[in-house]
Amino acid sequence: MKIAVMSCIHGNYEALNAVLSDIDDHNVDKVYCLGDLVGYGPHPNAVVEMIRSLDIPTCQGCWDEDIVEGLNACECSYPSVLAEKRGKLAHEWTNQVIHPEVREYLAQLPLSLRDENLCFVHGSPHNQHEYLLPEMDAFVAMERVLASGADILFCGHTHVPYVRSLDAGQLQIRVKLSGKSEPQDNSFSAPLKRIVNAGSVGEPRHGRPNATYVIYNNDTDQITLREVEYDYQKTCAAIIEKGLPPIFAWRLARGMEFAERADDPTHVCER
């Protein structure tokens, strides 16, 4: 069985159509979406309507949560005042144009999905807003997968696709128990686990404007990172036409994030 996993569509209808066409070409049996259907992009309603019409199981992303719960539901800060201003403009625009039935759909999305030994989340099993970066400490990364109860954890949120294998073997932990004067060493065995980041359909940040997603073959255990070309200039033009910040078109065309130097880098969450 082939399973396609996509994430972070961000109102980019052109990219979504291209990815869905590529999925059809590869005879995929199931499709999962890891959220962030809206935000940044010019066509949030069309994206959600497409996902709903195809009955694609979908997790709630951080942008989806913000449209339901209000701006900055996670109480995170932006890397700069300008980035915060752009984020608020994008939220206000999306909040104004979103259809009531679309908002209701976003509100009922689950935080995670399961399919046998696979788990699907937006950020991490603990939080939609947590970044599982490829350079994350191996022990912490292993804990995140173990917390999901799965062998393979599919995530998004970073907009950069990757596959990371975690073969910890025998893990040694030192625990300070209440009432004990000396720490106690404990160990346990952890089988091979993997984190698979699907990247981003609608706003890639891997250095190219191409949309990305993942195909997993559970018969061969093969993971394939797919990269799909599409008419990104059409989306860029729509971003400008709708009155969204022009920098969104700039970074979409270059496949990279644009952020100024952080005013307060101690607690950053640039969605």
PDB file of C-alpha atoms in Angstrom:
ATOM      1  CA  MET A   1       0.000   0.000   0.000  1.00  0.00           C
ATOM      2  CA  LYS A   2       1.208   3.497  -0.873  1.00  0.00           C
ATOM      3  CA  ILE A   3       0.442   6.388   1.463  1.00  0.00           C
ATOM      4  CA  ALA A   4       0.915  10.034   0.457  1.00  0.00           C
ATOM      5  CA  VAL A   5       1.512  12.598   3.213  1.00  0.00           C
ATOM      6  CA  MET A   6       1.366  16.352   2.644  1.00  0.00           C
ATOM      7  CA  SER A   7       1.483  19.386   4.908  1.00  0.00           C
ATOM      8  CA  CYS A   8       1.420  23.166   5.092  1.00  0.00           C
ATOM      9  CA  ILE A   9      -0.712  24.050   2.055  1.00  0.00           C
ATOM     10  CA  HIS A  10      -1.249  27.613   3.300  1.00  0.00           C
ATOM     11  CA  GLY A  11      -3.993  28.673   0.913  1.00  0.00           C
ATOM     12  CA  ASN A  12      -1.938  27.819  -2.187  1.00  0.00           C
ATOM     13  CA  TYR A  13      -4.537  26.249  -4.470  1.00  0.00           C
ATOM     14  CA  GLU A  14      -2.221  26.003  -7.489  1.00  0.00           C
ATOM     15  CA  ALA A  15       0.351  23.992  -5.531  1.00  0.00           C
ATOM     16  CA  LEU A  16      -2.320  21.723  -4.028  1.00  0.00           C
ATOM     17  CA  ASN A  17      -3.719  20.864  -7.462  1.00  0.00           C
ATOM     18  CA  ALA A  18      -0.245  20.040  -8.756  1.00  0.00           C
ATOM     19  CA  VAL A  19       0.499  17.752  -5.800  1.00  0.00           C
ATOM     20  CA  LEU A  20      -2.859  15.986  -6.076  1.00  0.00           C
ATOM     21  CA  SER A  21      -2.180  15.376  -9.775  1.00  0.00           C
ATOM     22  CA  ASP A  22       1.259  13.946  -8.949  1.00  0.00           C
ATOM     23  CA  ILE A  23      -0.308  11.713  -6.289  1.00  0.00           C
ATOM     24  CA  ASP A  24      -2.747  10.376  -8.889  1.00  0.00           C
ATOM     25  CA  ASP A  25       0.155   9.606 -11.228  1.00  0.00           C
ATOM     26  CA  HIS A  26       1.770   7.413  -8.534  1.00  0.00           C
ATOM     27  CA  ASN A  27      -1.304   5.271  -7.826  1.00  0.00           C
ATOM     28  CA  VAL A  28      -1.425   6.127  -4.130  1.00  0.00           C
ATOM     29  CA  ASP A  29      -3.936   4.239  -1.974  1.00  0.00           C
ATOM     30  CA  LYS A  30      -4.332   6.710   0.909  1.00  0.00           C
ATOM     31  CA  VAL A  31      -3.639  10.403   1.446  1.00  0.00           C
ATOM     32  CA  TYR A  32      -3.069  12.194   4.764  1.00  0.00           C
ATOM     33  CA  CYS A  33      -2.682  15.933   5.383  1.00  0.00           C
ATOM     34  CA  LEU A  34      -0.795  17.381   8.357  1.00  0.00           C
ATOM     35  CA  GLY A  35      -2.581  20.705   8.550  1.00  0.00           C
ATOM     36  CA  ASP A  36      -1.943  24.406   8.038  1.00  0.00           C
ATOM     37  CA  LEU A  37      -4.492  24.541   5.250  1.00  0.00           C
ATOM     38  CA  VAL A  38      -4.724  28.318   5.598  1.00  0.00           C
ATOM     39  CA  GLY A  39      -2.440  31.286   6.286  1.00  0.00           C
ATOM     40  CA  TYR A  40      -0.075  33.246   4.011  1.00  0.00           C
ATOM     41  CA  GLY A  41      -1.755  32.134   0.763  1.00  0.00           C
ATOM     42  CA  PRO A  42      -4.558  33.751  -1.262  1.00  0.00           C
ATOM     43  CA  HIS A  43      -7.075  30.891  -1.554  1.00  0.00           C
ATOM     44  CA  PRO A  44      -7.836  29.436   1.913  1.00  0.00           C
ATOM     45  CA  ASN A  45     -11.472  28.571   1.197  1.00  0.00           C
ATOM     46  CA  ALA A  46     -10.697  26.797  -2.080  1.00  0.00           C
ATOM     47  CA  VAL A  47      -7.959  24.732  -0.427  1.00  0.00           C
ATOM     48  CA  VAL A  48     -10.202  23.586   2.421  1.00  0.00           C
ATOM     49  CA  GLU A  49     -13.065  22.838   0.042  1.00  0.00           C
ATOM     50  CA  MET A  50     -10.766  20.646  -2.062  1.00  0.00           C
ATOM     51  CA  ILE A  51      -9.467  18.728   0.963  1.00  0.00           C
ATOM     52  CA  ARG A  52     -13.025  18.217   2.224  1.00  0.00           C
ATOM     53  CA  SER A  53     -14.375  17.128  -1.162  1.00  0.00           C
ATOM     54  CA  LEU A  54     -11.713  14.414  -1.367  1.00  0.00           C
ATOM     55  CA  ASP A  55     -12.339  13.369   2.261  1.00  0.00           C
ATOM     56  CA  ILE A  56      -8.619  13.514   3.088  1.00  0.00           C
ATOM     57  CA  PRO A  57      -7.898  12.809   6.791  1.00  0.00           C
ATOM     58  CA  THR A  58      -6.278  15.981   8.144  1.00  0.00           C
ATOM     59  CA  CYS A  59      -4.626  17.159  11.380  1.00  0.00           C
ATOM     60  CA  GLN A  60      -5.104  20.652  12.744  1.00  0.00           C
ATOM     61  CA  GLY A  61      -2.117  22.916  12.108  1.00  0.00           C
ATOM     62  CA  CYS A  62      -1.060  25.974  14.105  1.00  0.00           C
ATOM     63  CA  TRP A  63      -2.499  28.406  11.546  1.00  0.00           C
ATOM     64  CA  ASP A  64      -5.752  26.438  11.487  1.00  0.00           C
ATOM     65  CA  GLU A  65      -5.858  26.723  15.283  1.00  0.00           C
ATOM     66  CA  ASP A  66      -5.229  30.486  15.173  1.00  0.00           C
ATOM     67  CA  ILE A  67      -8.150  31.053  12.809  1.00  0.00           C
ATOM     68  CA  VAL A  68     -10.386  29.134  15.217  1.00  0.00           C
ATOM     69  CA  GLU A  69      -9.027  30.268  18.604  1.00  0.00           C
ATOM     70  CA  GLY A  70      -7.686  33.707  17.747  1.00  0.00           C
ATOM     71  CA  LEU A  71      -4.312  35.181  16.850  1.00  0.00           C
ATOM     72  CA  ASN A  72      -1.275  33.808  18.666  1.00  0.00           C
ATOM     73  CA  ALA A  73      -3.184  31.007  20.383  1.00  0.00           C
ATOM     74  CA  CYS A  74       0.192  29.476  21.276  1.00  0.00           C
ATOM     75  CA  GLU A  75       1.403  32.724  22.928  1.00  0.00           C
ATOM     76  CA  CYS A  76       4.610  32.601  20.882  1.00  0.00           C
ATOM     77  CA  SER A  77       6.574  35.616  19.719  1.00  0.00           C
ATOM     78  CA  TYR A  78       7.776  36.499  16.235  1.00  0.00           C
ATOM     79  CA  PRO A  79      11.459  36.939  15.332  1.00  0.00           C
ATOM     80  CA  SER A  80      10.982  40.647  14.666  1.00  0.00           C
ATOM     81  CA  VAL A  81       8.457  43.466  14.838  1.00  0.00           C
ATOM     82  CA  LEU A  82       8.141  43.453  11.045  1.00  0.00           C
ATOM     83  CA  ALA A  83       7.536  39.687  10.983  1.00  0.00           C
ATOM     84  CA  GLU A  84       4.864  40.102  13.649  1.00  0.00           C
ATOM     85  CA  LYS A  85       3.196  42.867  11.649  1.00  0.00           C
ATOM     86  CA  ARG A  86       3.113  40.694   8.522  1.00  0.00           C
ATOM     87  CA  GLY A  87       1.775  37.735  10.495  1.00  0.00           C
ATOM     88  CA  LYS A  88      -1.043  39.831  11.935  1.00  0.00           C
ATOM     89  CA  LEU A  89      -1.949  41.181   8.500  1.00  0.00           C
ATOM     90  CA  ALA A  90      -2.109  37.653   7.093  1.00  0.00           C
ATOM     91  CA  HIS A  91      -4.223  36.473  10.027  1.00  0.00           C
ATOM     92  CA  GLU A  92      -6.627  39.410   9.787  1.00  0.00           C
ATOM     93  CA  TRP A  93      -7.048  38.950   6.032  1.00  0.00           C
ATOM     94  CA  THR A  94      -7.629  35.199   6.333  1.00  0.00           C
ATOM     95  CA  ASN A  95      -9.999  35.716   9.270  1.00  0.00           C
ATOM     96  CA  GLN A  96     -12.080  38.147   7.198  1.00  0.00           C
ATOM     97  CA  VAL A  97     -12.413  36.021   4.046  1.00  0.00           C
ATOM     98  CA  ILE A  98     -12.816  32.563   5.589  1.00  0.00           C
ATOM     99  CA  HIS A  99     -16.277  31.030   5.181  1.00  0.00           C
ATOM    100  CA  PRO A 100     -18.190  30.019   8.352  1.00  0.00           C
ATOM    101  CA  GLU A 101     -18.336  26.369   7.294  1.00  0.00           C
ATOM    102  CA  VAL A 102     -14.573  26.400   6.673  1.00  0.00           C
ATOM    103  CA  ARG A 103     -13.933  27.750  10.167  1.00  0.00           C
ATOM    104  CA  GLU A 104     -16.168  25.039  11.610  1.00  0.00           C
ATOM    105  CA  TYR A 105     -14.237  22.391   9.684  1.00  0.00           C
ATOM    106  CA  LEU A 106     -10.889  23.693  10.970  1.00  0.00           C
ATOM    107  CA  ALA A 107     -12.243  23.669  14.535  1.00  0.00           C
ATOM    108  CA  GLN A 108     -13.073  19.951  14.487  1.00  0.00           C
ATOM    109  CA  LEU A 109      -9.757  18.740  13.046  1.00  0.00           C
ATOM    110  CA  PRO A 110      -7.899  16.298  15.342  1.00  0.00           C
ATOM    111  CA  LEU A 111      -4.409  17.009  16.675  1.00  0.00           C
ATOM    112  CA  SER A 112      -3.100  13.642  15.471  1.00  0.00           C
ATOM    113  CA  LEU A 113      -4.049  10.661  13.303  1.00  0.00           C
ATOM    114  CA  ARG A 114      -3.016   6.995  13.448  1.00  0.00           C
ATOM    115  CA  ASP A 115      -2.742   4.257  10.841  1.00  0.00           C
ATOM    116  CA  GLU A 116      -1.331   1.052  12.363  1.00  0.00           C
ATOM    117  CA  ASN A 117       2.350   1.795  13.188  1.00  0.00           C
ATOM    118  CA  LEU A 118       2.201   5.310  11.695  1.00  0.00           C
ATOM    119  CA  CYS A 119       1.370   8.571  13.459  1.00  0.00           C
ATOM    120  CA  PHE A 120       0.567  11.863  11.751  1.00  0.00           C
ATOM    121  CA  VAL A 121       0.928  15.266  13.485  1.00  0.00           C
ATOM    122  CA  HIS A 122       1.501  18.850  12.422  1.00  0.00           C
ATOM    123  CA  GLY A 123       4.328  19.877  14.741  1.00  0.00           C
ATOM    124  CA  SER A 124       4.969  17.140  17.292  1.00  0.00           C
ATOM    125  CA  PRO A 125       2.911  14.726  19.411  1.00  0.00           C
ATOM    126  CA  HIS A 126       3.095  17.288  22.230  1.00  0.00           C
ATOM    127  CA  ASN A 127       2.241  20.508  20.414  1.00  0.00           C
ATOM    128  CA  GLN A 128       1.190  21.772  16.973  1.00  0.00           C
ATOM    129  CA  HIS A 129       3.735  24.581  17.370  1.00  0.00           C
ATOM    130  CA  GLU A 130       6.828  22.522  18.228  1.00  0.00           C
ATOM    131  CA  TYR A 131       9.447  22.227  15.500  1.00  0.00           C
ATOM    132  CA  LEU A 132      10.992  18.774  15.052  1.00  0.00           C
ATOM    133  CA  LEU A 133      14.161  19.984  13.362  1.00  0.00           C
ATOM    134  CA  PRO A 134      16.568  17.480  11.774  1.00  0.00           C
ATOM    135  CA  GLU A 135      19.371  18.580  14.118  1.00  0.00           C
ATOM    136  CA  MET A 136      17.264  18.095  17.258  1.00  0.00           C
ATOM    137  CA  ASP A 137      19.031  16.151  20.014  1.00  0.00           C
ATOM    138  CA  ALA A 138      18.664  12.448  19.211  1.00  0.00           C
ATOM    139  CA  PHE A 139      17.386  11.538  22.661  1.00  0.00           C
ATOM    140  CA  VAL A 140      14.692  14.249  22.507  1.00  0.00           C
ATOM    141  CA  ALA A 141      13.761  13.216  18.961  1.00  0.00           C
ATOM    142  CA  MET A 142      13.446   9.590  20.072  1.00  0.00           C
ATOM    143  CA  GLU A 143      11.208  10.654  22.963  1.00  0.00           C
ATOM    144  CA  ARG A 144       8.881  12.447  20.555  1.00  0.00           C
ATOM    145  CA  VAL A 145       8.465   9.322  18.424  1.00  0.00           C
ATOM    146  CA  LEU A 146       8.029   7.077  21.469  1.00  0.00           C
ATOM    147  CA  ALA A 147       5.392   9.497  22.801  1.00  0.00           C
ATOM    148  CA  SER A 148       3.379   8.905  19.635  1.00  0.00           C
ATOM    149  CA  GLY A 149       3.420   5.128  20.151  1.00  0.00           C
ATOM    150  CA  ALA A 150       4.356   4.668  16.481  1.00  0.00           C
ATOM    151  CA  ASP A 151       7.364   3.435  14.539  1.00  0.00           C
ATOM    152  CA  ILE A 152       7.217   6.293  12.025  1.00  0.00           C
ATOM    153  CA  LEU A 153       6.182   9.811  12.997  1.00  0.00           C
ATOM    154  CA  PHE A 154       5.097  12.026  10.093  1.00  0.00           C
ATOM    155  CA  CYS A 155       5.227  15.773  10.732  1.00  0.00           C
ATOM    156  CA  GLY A 156       5.347  19.124   8.945  1.00  0.00           C
ATOM    157  CA  HIS A 157       5.516  22.698  10.306  1.00  0.00           C
ATOM    158  CA  THR A 158       9.180  23.342   9.392  1.00  0.00           C
ATOM    159  CA  HIS A 159       8.427  23.537   5.627  1.00  0.00           C
ATOM    160  CA  VAL A 160      11.660  21.604   4.964  1.00  0.00           C
ATOM    161  CA  PRO A 161      11.360  17.881   4.107  1.00  0.00           C
ATOM    162  CA  TYR A 162      13.657  15.260   5.627  1.00  0.00           C
ATOM    163  CA  VAL A 163      13.837  11.652   6.816  1.00  0.00           C
ATOM    164  CA  ARG A 164      15.638  10.875  10.072  1.00  0.00           C
ATOM    165  CA  SER A 165      16.316   7.380  11.405  1.00  0.00           C
ATOM    166  CA  LEU A 166      16.745   6.955  15.148  1.00  0.00           C
ATOM    167  CA  ASP A 167      18.486   3.720  16.111  1.00  0.00           C
ATOM    168  CA  ALA A 168      19.134   4.200  19.809  1.00  0.00           C
ATOM    169  CA  GLY A 169      19.627   0.556  20.727  1.00  0.00           C
ATOM    170  CA  GLN A 170      20.105   0.434  24.500  1.00  0.00           C
ATOM    171  CA  LEU A 171      19.236   3.761  26.139  1.00  0.00           C
ATOM    172  CA  GLN A 172      20.751   4.637  29.508  1.00  0.00           C
ATOM    173  CA  ILE A 173      18.896   7.079  31.768  1.00  0.00           C
ATOM    174  CA  ARG A 174      19.981   8.473  35.156  1.00  0.00           C
ATOM    175  CA  VAL A 175      17.040   9.265  37.433  1.00  0.00           C
ATOM    176  CA  LYS A 176      17.092  11.009  40.825  1.00  0.00           C
ATOM    177  CA  LEU A 177      14.371   9.319  42.875  1.00  0.00           C
ATOM    178  CA  SER A 178      12.679  10.968  45.845  1.00  0.00           C
ATOM    179  CA  GLY A 179      14.126   9.713  49.110  1.00  0.00           C
ATOM    180  CA  LYS A 180      17.233   8.273  47.428  1.00  0.00           C
ATOM    181  CA  SER A 181      20.619   9.855  48.045  1.00  0.00           C
ATOM    182  CA  GLU A 182      22.186   8.629  44.817  1.00  0.00           C
ATOM    183  CA  PRO A 183      20.826   8.801  41.246  1.00  0.00           C
ATOM    184  CA  GLN A 184      19.666   5.472  39.860  1.00  0.00           C
ATOM    185  CA  ASP A 185      20.627   4.253  36.386  1.00  0.00           C
ATOM    186  CA  ASN A 186      17.892   2.697  34.260  1.00  0.00           C
ATOM    187  CA  SER A 187      18.093   1.354  30.733  1.00  0.00           C
ATOM    188  CA  PHE A 188      15.645   0.211  28.076  1.00  0.00           C
ATOM    189  CA  SER A 189      15.795  -0.935  24.485  1.00  0.00           C
ATOM    190  CA  ALA A 190      14.274   1.161  21.705  1.00  0.00           C
ATOM    191  CA  PRO A 191      13.770  -0.283  18.220  1.00  0.00           C
ATOM    192  CA  LEU A 192      14.493   1.698  15.057  1.00  0.00           C
ATOM    193  CA  LYS A 193      12.204   4.718  14.780  1.00  0.00           C
ATOM    194  CA  ARG A 194      11.886   7.374  12.093  1.00  0.00           C
ATOM    195  CA  ILE A 195      10.747  10.954  11.779  1.00  0.00           C
ATOM    196  CA  VAL A 196       9.530  11.928   8.312  1.00  0.00           C
ATOM    197  CA  ASN A 197       8.917  15.592   7.559  1.00  0.00           C
ATOM    198  CA  ALA A 198       6.671  16.113   4.531  1.00  0.00           C
ATOM    199  CA  GLY A 199       7.918  19.662   3.925  1.00  0.00           C
ATOM    200  CA  SER A 200       5.360  22.068   2.488  1.00  0.00           C
ATOM    201  CA  VAL A 201       2.947  22.035  -0.420  1.00  0.00           C
ATOM    202  CA  GLY A 202       2.136  25.728  -0.383  1.00  0.00           C
ATOM    203  CA  GLU A 203       5.167  27.514   1.043  1.00  0.00           C
ATOM    204  CA  PRO A 204       8.362  25.463   0.695  1.00  0.00           C
ATOM    205  CA  ARG A 205      11.503  26.658   2.450  1.00  0.00           C
ATOM    206  CA  HIS A 206      14.064  24.195   1.111  1.00  0.00           C
ATOM    207  CA  GLY A 207      15.571  26.616  -1.400  1.00  0.00           C
ATOM    208  CA  ARG A 208      13.290  25.970  -4.392  1.00  0.00           C
ATOM    209  CA  PRO A 209       9.687  27.017  -5.122  1.00  0.00           C
ATOM    210  CA  ASN A 210       8.592  23.443  -5.872  1.00  0.00           C
ATOM    211  CA  ALA A 211       5.894  21.880  -3.674  1.00  0.00           C
ATOM    212  CA  THR A 212       6.979  18.890  -1.598  1.00  0.00           C
ATOM    213  CA  TYR A 213       5.244  15.872  -0.098  1.00  0.00           C
ATOM    214  CA  VAL A 214       6.052  12.256   0.844  1.00  0.00           C
ATOM    215  CA  ILE A 215       5.073   8.815  -0.423  1.00  0.00           C
ATOM    216  CA  TYR A 216       5.470   5.866   1.956  1.00  0.00           C
ATOM    217  CA  ASN A 217       5.205   2.274   0.698  1.00  0.00           C
ATOM    218  CA  ASN A 218       4.405   0.077   3.687  1.00  0.00           C
ATOM    219  CA  ASP A 219       5.081  -3.116   1.692  1.00  0.00           C
ATOM    220  CA  THR A 220       8.684  -2.178   0.866  1.00  0.00           C
ATOM    221  CA  ASP A 221       9.133   0.288   3.778  1.00  0.00           C
ATOM    222  CA  GLN A 222      10.388   2.817   1.236  1.00  0.00           C
ATOM    223  CA  ILE A 223      10.040   6.564   1.855  1.00  0.00           C
ATOM    224  CA  THR A 224      10.168   8.896  -1.147  1.00  0.00           C
ATOM    225  CA  LEU A 225      10.398  12.682  -0.888  1.00  0.00           C
ATOM    226  CA  ARG A 226       8.534  14.118  -3.869  1.00  0.00           C
ATOM    227  CA  GLU A 227       9.147  17.584  -5.337  1.00  0.00           C
ATOM    228  CA  VAL A 228       6.544  18.965  -7.756  1.00  0.00           C
ATOM    229  CA  GLU A 229       6.852  21.927 -10.080  1.00  0.00           C
ATOM    230  CA  TYR A 230       3.816  24.185 -10.549  1.00  0.00           C
ATOM    231  CA  ASP A 231       2.940  27.695 -11.707  1.00  0.00           C
ATOM    232  CA  TYR A 232       4.039  29.445  -8.507  1.00  0.00           C
ATOM    233  CA  GLN A 233       4.029  32.809 -10.294  1.00  0.00           C
ATOM    234  CA  LYS A 234       0.237  32.547 -10.530  1.00  0.00           C
ATOM    235  CA  THR A 235       0.040  32.229  -6.741  1.00  0.00           C
ATOM    236  CA  CYS A 236       2.526  35.098  -6.308  1.00  0.00           C
ATOM    237  CA  ALA A 237       0.338  37.319  -8.487  1.00  0.00           C
ATOM    238  CA  ALA A 238      -2.749  36.383  -6.449  1.00  0.00           C
ATOM    239  CA  ILE A 239      -0.925  37.236  -3.204  1.00  0.00           C
ATOM    240  CA  ILE A 240      -0.260  40.760  -4.510  1.00  0.00           C
ATOM    241  CA  GLU A 241      -3.760  41.099  -5.957  1.00  0.00           C
ATOM    242  CA  LYS A 242      -5.423  40.137  -2.653  1.00  0.00           C
ATOM    243  CA  GLY A 243      -3.399  42.737  -0.748  1.00  0.00           C
ATOM    244  CA  LEU A 244      -1.330  40.293   1.296  1.00  0.00           C
ATOM    245  CA  PRO A 245       2.252  41.335   2.220  1.00  0.00           C
ATOM    246  CA  PRO A 246       4.378  41.287  -0.970  1.00  0.00           C
ATOM    247  CA  ILE A 247       7.214  39.564   0.928  1.00  0.00           C
ATOM    248  CA  PHE A 248       5.056  36.407   0.918  1.00  0.00           C
ATOM    249  CA  ALA A 249       5.301  36.347  -2.887  1.00  0.00           C
ATOM    250  CA  TRP A 250       9.042  37.035  -2.724  1.00  0.00           C
ATOM    251  CA  ARG A 251       9.795  34.084  -0.461  1.00  0.00           C
ATOM    252  CA  LEU A 252       7.378  31.757  -2.274  1.00  0.00           C
ATOM    253  CA  ALA A 253       9.191  32.421  -5.556  1.00  0.00           C
ATOM    254  CA  ARG A 254      12.544  31.620  -3.936  1.00  0.00           C
ATOM    255  CA  GLY A 255      11.490  28.708  -1.761  1.00  0.00           C
ATOM    256  CA  MET A 256      13.007  30.219   1.340  1.00  0.00           C
ATOM    257  CA  GLU A 257      11.996  31.911   4.559  1.00  0.00           C
ATOM    258  CA  PHE A 258      12.593  35.609   5.024  1.00  0.00           C
ATOM    259  CA  ALA A 259      13.034  36.824   8.599  1.00  0.00           C
ATOM    260  CA  GLU A 260      14.871  39.778  10.052  1.00  0.00           C
ATOM    261  CA  ARG A 261      17.197  39.515  13.011  1.00  0.00           C
ATOM    262  CA  ALA A 262      15.228  38.481  16.082  1.00  0.00           C
ATOM    263  CA  ASP A 263      14.437  41.235  18.572  1.00  0.00           C
ATOM    264  CA  ASP A 264      14.029  38.575  21.259  1.00  0.00           C
ATOM    265  CA  PRO A 265      15.355  35.179  20.100  1.00  0.00           C
ATOM    266  CA  THR A 266      14.590  33.425  23.386  1.00  0.00           C
ATOM    267  CA  HIS A 267      11.077  32.383  22.391  1.00  0.00           C
ATOM    268  CA  VAL A 268      10.515  32.433  18.653  1.00  0.00           C
ATOM    269  CA  CYS A 269       7.656  30.906  16.668  1.00  0.00           C
ATOM    270  CA  GLU A 270       7.516  32.177  13.065  1.00  0.00           C
ATOM    271  CA  ARG A 271       4.614  30.287  11.576  1.00  0.00           C
TER     272      ARG A 271
END
